[in-house]
Amino acid sequence: MNNSKDLNNNKKYNVLFVCLGNICRSPAAEGIFRHIVNEKGMADRFEIDSAGIYGGHAGQHPDRRMRTAALYRGYALSHSARQVRSLDFMDFDLVVAMDDQNYEDLMHLAPSVEATHKIKRMASFLTTHKVSYIPDPYYMGSEGFSMVLDLLEEACLNLYDNIVNSEFI
Ligand code: 4NP
């Protein structure tokens, strides 16, 4: 059962996760959210993707350290990095930014006022963790990747609940 207008209309609900490089945070968020949706039996009701503000890693797999940390928790990340494009604001219902700079960059990229309303901060879905953004683990040690996964797991669960409870519809 779900209450989302889009889901009830048999239209897929499309979620795009965005970070800077699309090799650490956003592909991990994509993998975690996909895992949740699969577990709920809702895989055919969602389109889930991730992208980067910066296109320099396009075509690359997620960072090996993030793949290792994620696999340890049961998430096999297989995304191929790509840059955000203007069309994403047409294709996706929700565009979720990992940090404040991603958010500002997306607000500038959005082609319309309506499109800006699709942009949300990932940290706004945190309840127990009191941080305002998802930090970039790229220059951190393995504990940084684990900490980011803790944040993403909680945010993804709450995001899923918000979507099916029509928070954004
Ligand atoms: P991400 O981490 O935004 O979580 O994918 C980064 C990865 C690479 C770079 C920056 C952030 N970089 O500048 O190469």
CSV table of C-alpha atoms and ligand atoms in Angstrom, one decimal:
chain,number,residue,atom,x,y,z
A,1,MET,CA,0.0,0.0,0.0
A,2,ASN,CA,1.2,3.5,-0.7
A,3,ASN,CA,-0.4,6.9,-0.5
A,4,SER,CA,1.7,8.9,-2.9
A,5,LYS,CA,-0.4,10.5,-5.7
A,6,ASP,CA,2.2,9.6,-8.3
A,7,LEU,CA,2.5,6.1,-7.0
A,8,ASN,CA,-1.3,5.7,-6.9
A,9,ASN,CA,-1.4,7.0,-10.5
A,10,ASN,CA,0.8,4.1,-11.6
A,11,LYS,CA,3.5,6.7,-12.5
A,12,LYS,CA,7.0,5.9,-11.3
A,13,TYR,CA,8.4,8.2,-8.7
A,14,ASN,CA,11.9,9.3,-9.8
A,15,VAL,CA,14.6,10.2,-7.4
A,16,LEU,CA,18.0,11.6,-8.3
A,17,PHE,CA,20.8,11.9,-5.7
A,18,VAL,CA,23.5,14.5,-6.4
A,19,CYS,CA,27.0,15.2,-4.9
A,20,LEU,CA,30.1,16.8,-6.3
A,21,GLY,CA,31.9,13.9,-8.0
A,22,ASN,CA,29.2,11.2,-8.2
A,23,ILE,CA,31.8,8.6,-7.0
A,24,CYS,CA,31.3,8.6,-3.2
A,25,ARG,CA,28.1,10.0,-1.6
A,26,SER,CA,25.5,10.1,-4.3
A,27,PRO,CA,26.1,6.6,-5.7
A,28,ALA,CA,26.1,5.3,-2.1
A,29,ALA,CA,22.7,7.0,-1.5
A,30,GLU,CA,21.4,5.6,-4.7
A,31,GLY,CA,22.5,2.0,-3.7
A,32,ILE,CA,21.0,2.4,-0.2
A,33,PHE,CA,17.7,3.8,-1.5
A,34,ARG,CA,17.5,1.1,-4.1
A,35,HIS,CA,18.0,-1.5,-1.4
A,36,ILE,CA,15.2,-0.1,0.7
A,37,VAL,CA,12.8,0.1,-2.3
A,38,ASN,CA,13.7,-3.5,-3.2
A,39,GLU,CA,13.1,-4.7,0.3
A,40,LYS,CA,9.7,-2.9,0.4
A,41,GLY,CA,8.7,-4.7,-2.9
A,42,MET,CA,8.5,-1.3,-4.7
A,43,ALA,CA,11.2,-1.7,-7.2
A,44,ASP,CA,8.9,-1.3,-10.2
A,45,ARG,CA,7.5,2.0,-8.7
A,46,PHE,CA,10.7,4.0,-8.6
A,47,GLU,CA,13.4,5.2,-10.9
A,48,ILE,CA,16.6,5.9,-8.9
A,49,ASP,CA,19.8,7.5,-10.2
A,50,SER,CA,22.7,9.7,-9.1
A,51,ALA,CA,24.8,12.3,-10.7
A,52,GLY,CA,27.6,14.8,-10.0
A,53,ILE,CA,27.9,18.6,-10.3
A,54,TYR,CA,31.4,18.0,-11.6
A,55,GLY,CA,31.7,15.9,-14.7
A,56,GLY,CA,35.4,14.9,-14.4
A,57,HIS,CA,34.7,11.4,-13.1
A,58,ALA,CA,32.1,10.6,-15.7
A,59,GLY,CA,32.1,6.9,-16.6
A,60,GLN,CA,33.9,5.9,-13.5
A,61,HIS,CA,32.7,3.3,-10.9
A,62,PRO,CA,32.2,4.6,-7.4
A,63,ASP,CA,35.4,5.2,-5.4
A,64,ARG,CA,36.9,1.8,-4.3
A,65,ARG,CA,36.8,2.9,-0.7
A,66,MET,CA,33.1,3.6,-0.8
A,67,ARG,CA,32.4,0.4,-2.7
A,68,THR,CA,34.2,-1.6,0.0
A,69,ALA,CA,32.5,0.2,2.9
A,70,ALA,CA,29.1,-0.2,1.2
A,71,LEU,CA,29.6,-3.8,0.3
A,72,TYR,CA,30.4,-4.5,4.0
A,73,ARG,CA,26.9,-3.4,4.7
A,74,GLY,CA,25.4,-5.4,1.8
A,75,TYR,CA,25.1,-2.7,-0.8
A,76,ALA,CA,26.8,-3.6,-4.1
A,77,LEU,CA,27.4,-0.2,-5.9
A,78,SER,CA,27.5,-0.5,-9.7
A,79,HIS,CA,26.7,3.0,-10.8
A,80,SER,CA,28.6,4.7,-13.6
A,81,ALA,CA,29.3,8.4,-12.8
A,82,ARG,CA,27.7,11.1,-14.9
A,83,GLN,CA,27.2,14.9,-14.7
A,84,VAL,CA,23.9,16.5,-13.8
A,85,ARG,CA,22.0,17.8,-16.8
A,86,SER,CA,19.2,20.3,-17.2
A,87,LEU,CA,16.9,17.5,-18.4
A,88,ASP,CA,17.2,15.8,-15.0
A,89,PHE,CA,14.8,18.5,-13.7
A,90,MET,CA,12.2,17.2,-16.2
A,91,ASP,CA,12.9,13.5,-15.6
A,92,PHE,CA,13.0,13.4,-11.8
A,93,ASP,CA,10.4,14.3,-9.2
A,94,LEU,CA,13.0,14.9,-6.5
A,95,VAL,CA,16.7,16.0,-6.8
A,96,VAL,CA,18.5,15.4,-3.5
A,97,ALA,CA,21.7,17.4,-2.7
A,98,MET,CA,24.3,16.0,-0.4
A,99,ASP,CA,25.7,19.4,0.8
A,100,ASP,CA,25.0,23.1,0.7
A,101,GLN,CA,27.3,23.7,-2.3
A,102,ASN,CA,25.6,21.0,-4.2
A,103,TYR,CA,22.2,22.6,-3.3
A,104,GLU,CA,23.3,26.0,-4.4
A,105,ASP,CA,24.8,24.7,-7.7
A,106,LEU,CA,21.5,22.8,-8.4
A,107,MET,CA,19.5,25.9,-7.7
A,108,HIS,CA,21.5,27.7,-10.3
A,109,LEU,CA,21.2,24.8,-12.8
A,110,ALA,CA,17.4,24.4,-12.4
A,111,PRO,CA,15.7,25.7,-15.6
A,112,SER,CA,12.6,27.0,-13.8
A,113,VAL,CA,11.2,28.1,-10.5
A,114,GLU,CA,9.1,24.9,-10.5
A,115,ALA,CA,12.3,22.9,-10.9
A,116,THR,CA,13.9,24.5,-7.9
A,117,HIS,CA,11.0,23.1,-5.8
A,118,LYS,CA,12.3,19.6,-6.6
A,119,ILE,CA,15.6,20.2,-4.9
A,120,LYS,CA,16.0,19.0,-1.3
A,121,ARG,CA,18.9,18.6,1.1
A,122,MET,CA,19.7,15.1,2.1
A,123,ALA,CA,20.4,16.1,5.7
A,124,SER,CA,16.9,17.5,6.0
A,125,PHE,CA,15.8,13.8,6.2
A,126,LEU,CA,18.0,13.1,9.2
A,127,THR,CA,16.3,12.8,12.6
A,128,THR,CA,18.8,11.3,15.1
A,129,HIS,CA,22.0,12.7,13.5
A,130,LYS,CA,22.3,16.4,14.1
A,131,VAL,CA,24.3,17.5,11.0
A,132,SER,CA,23.2,20.0,8.3
A,133,TYR,CA,24.9,18.3,5.3
A,134,ILE,CA,26.5,15.0,4.2
A,135,PRO,CA,30.2,15.6,4.4
A,136,ASP,CA,32.5,14.7,1.6
A,137,PRO,CA,34.5,11.6,2.6
A,138,TYR,CA,37.0,11.8,-0.3
A,139,TYR,CA,39.8,13.0,1.9
A,140,MET,CA,38.8,11.1,5.0
A,141,GLY,CA,39.9,7.7,6.3
A,142,SER,CA,37.7,4.6,6.3
A,143,GLU,CA,35.8,5.9,9.4
A,144,GLY,CA,34.7,8.8,7.2
A,145,PHE,CA,33.1,6.5,4.7
A,146,SER,CA,31.4,4.5,7.5
A,147,MET,CA,30.1,7.7,9.1
A,148,VAL,CA,28.7,8.9,5.7
A,149,LEU,CA,27.0,5.5,5.2
A,150,ASP,CA,25.4,5.9,8.7
A,151,LEU,CA,24.0,9.3,7.7
A,152,LEU,CA,22.8,8.0,4.3
A,153,GLU,CA,21.1,5.0,5.7
A,154,GLU,CA,19.0,7.1,8.1
A,155,ALA,CA,18.2,9.8,5.5
A,156,CYS,CA,17.2,7.2,2.9
A,157,LEU,CA,14.8,5.4,5.2
A,158,ASN,CA,13.1,8.7,6.2
A,159,LEU,CA,13.1,9.9,2.6
A,160,TYR,CA,11.3,6.7,1.5
A,161,ASP,CA,8.7,7.1,4.3
A,162,ASN,CA,8.2,10.7,3.3
A,163,ILE,CA,7.6,9.8,-0.3
A,164,VAL,CA,5.1,7.1,0.3
A,165,ASN,CA,3.3,9.2,2.9
A,166,SER,CA,2.9,12.0,0.3
A,167,GLU,CA,5.2,14.5,1.9
A,168,PHE,CA,6.0,16.0,-1.5
A,169,ILE,CA,2.9,15.3,-3.4
B,1,4NP,P1,31.6,12.9,-3.9
B,1,4NP,O1,33.1,13.0,-3.4
B,1,4NP,O2,31.1,14.2,-4.3
B,1,4NP,O3,30.9,12.3,-2.7
B,1,4NP,O4,31.6,11.9,-5.1
B,1,4NP,C1,34.1,13.6,-4.3
B,1,4NP,C2,34.8,12.8,-5.1
B,1,4NP,C3,35.8,13.4,-6.0
B,1,4NP,C4,36.0,14.8,-5.9
B,1,4NP,C5,35.2,15.5,-5.0
B,1,4NP,C6,34.3,14.9,-4.2
B,1,4NP,N1,37.0,15.4,-6.7
B,1,4NP,O5,37.1,16.6,-6.7
B,1,4NP,O6,37.7,14.7,-7.5
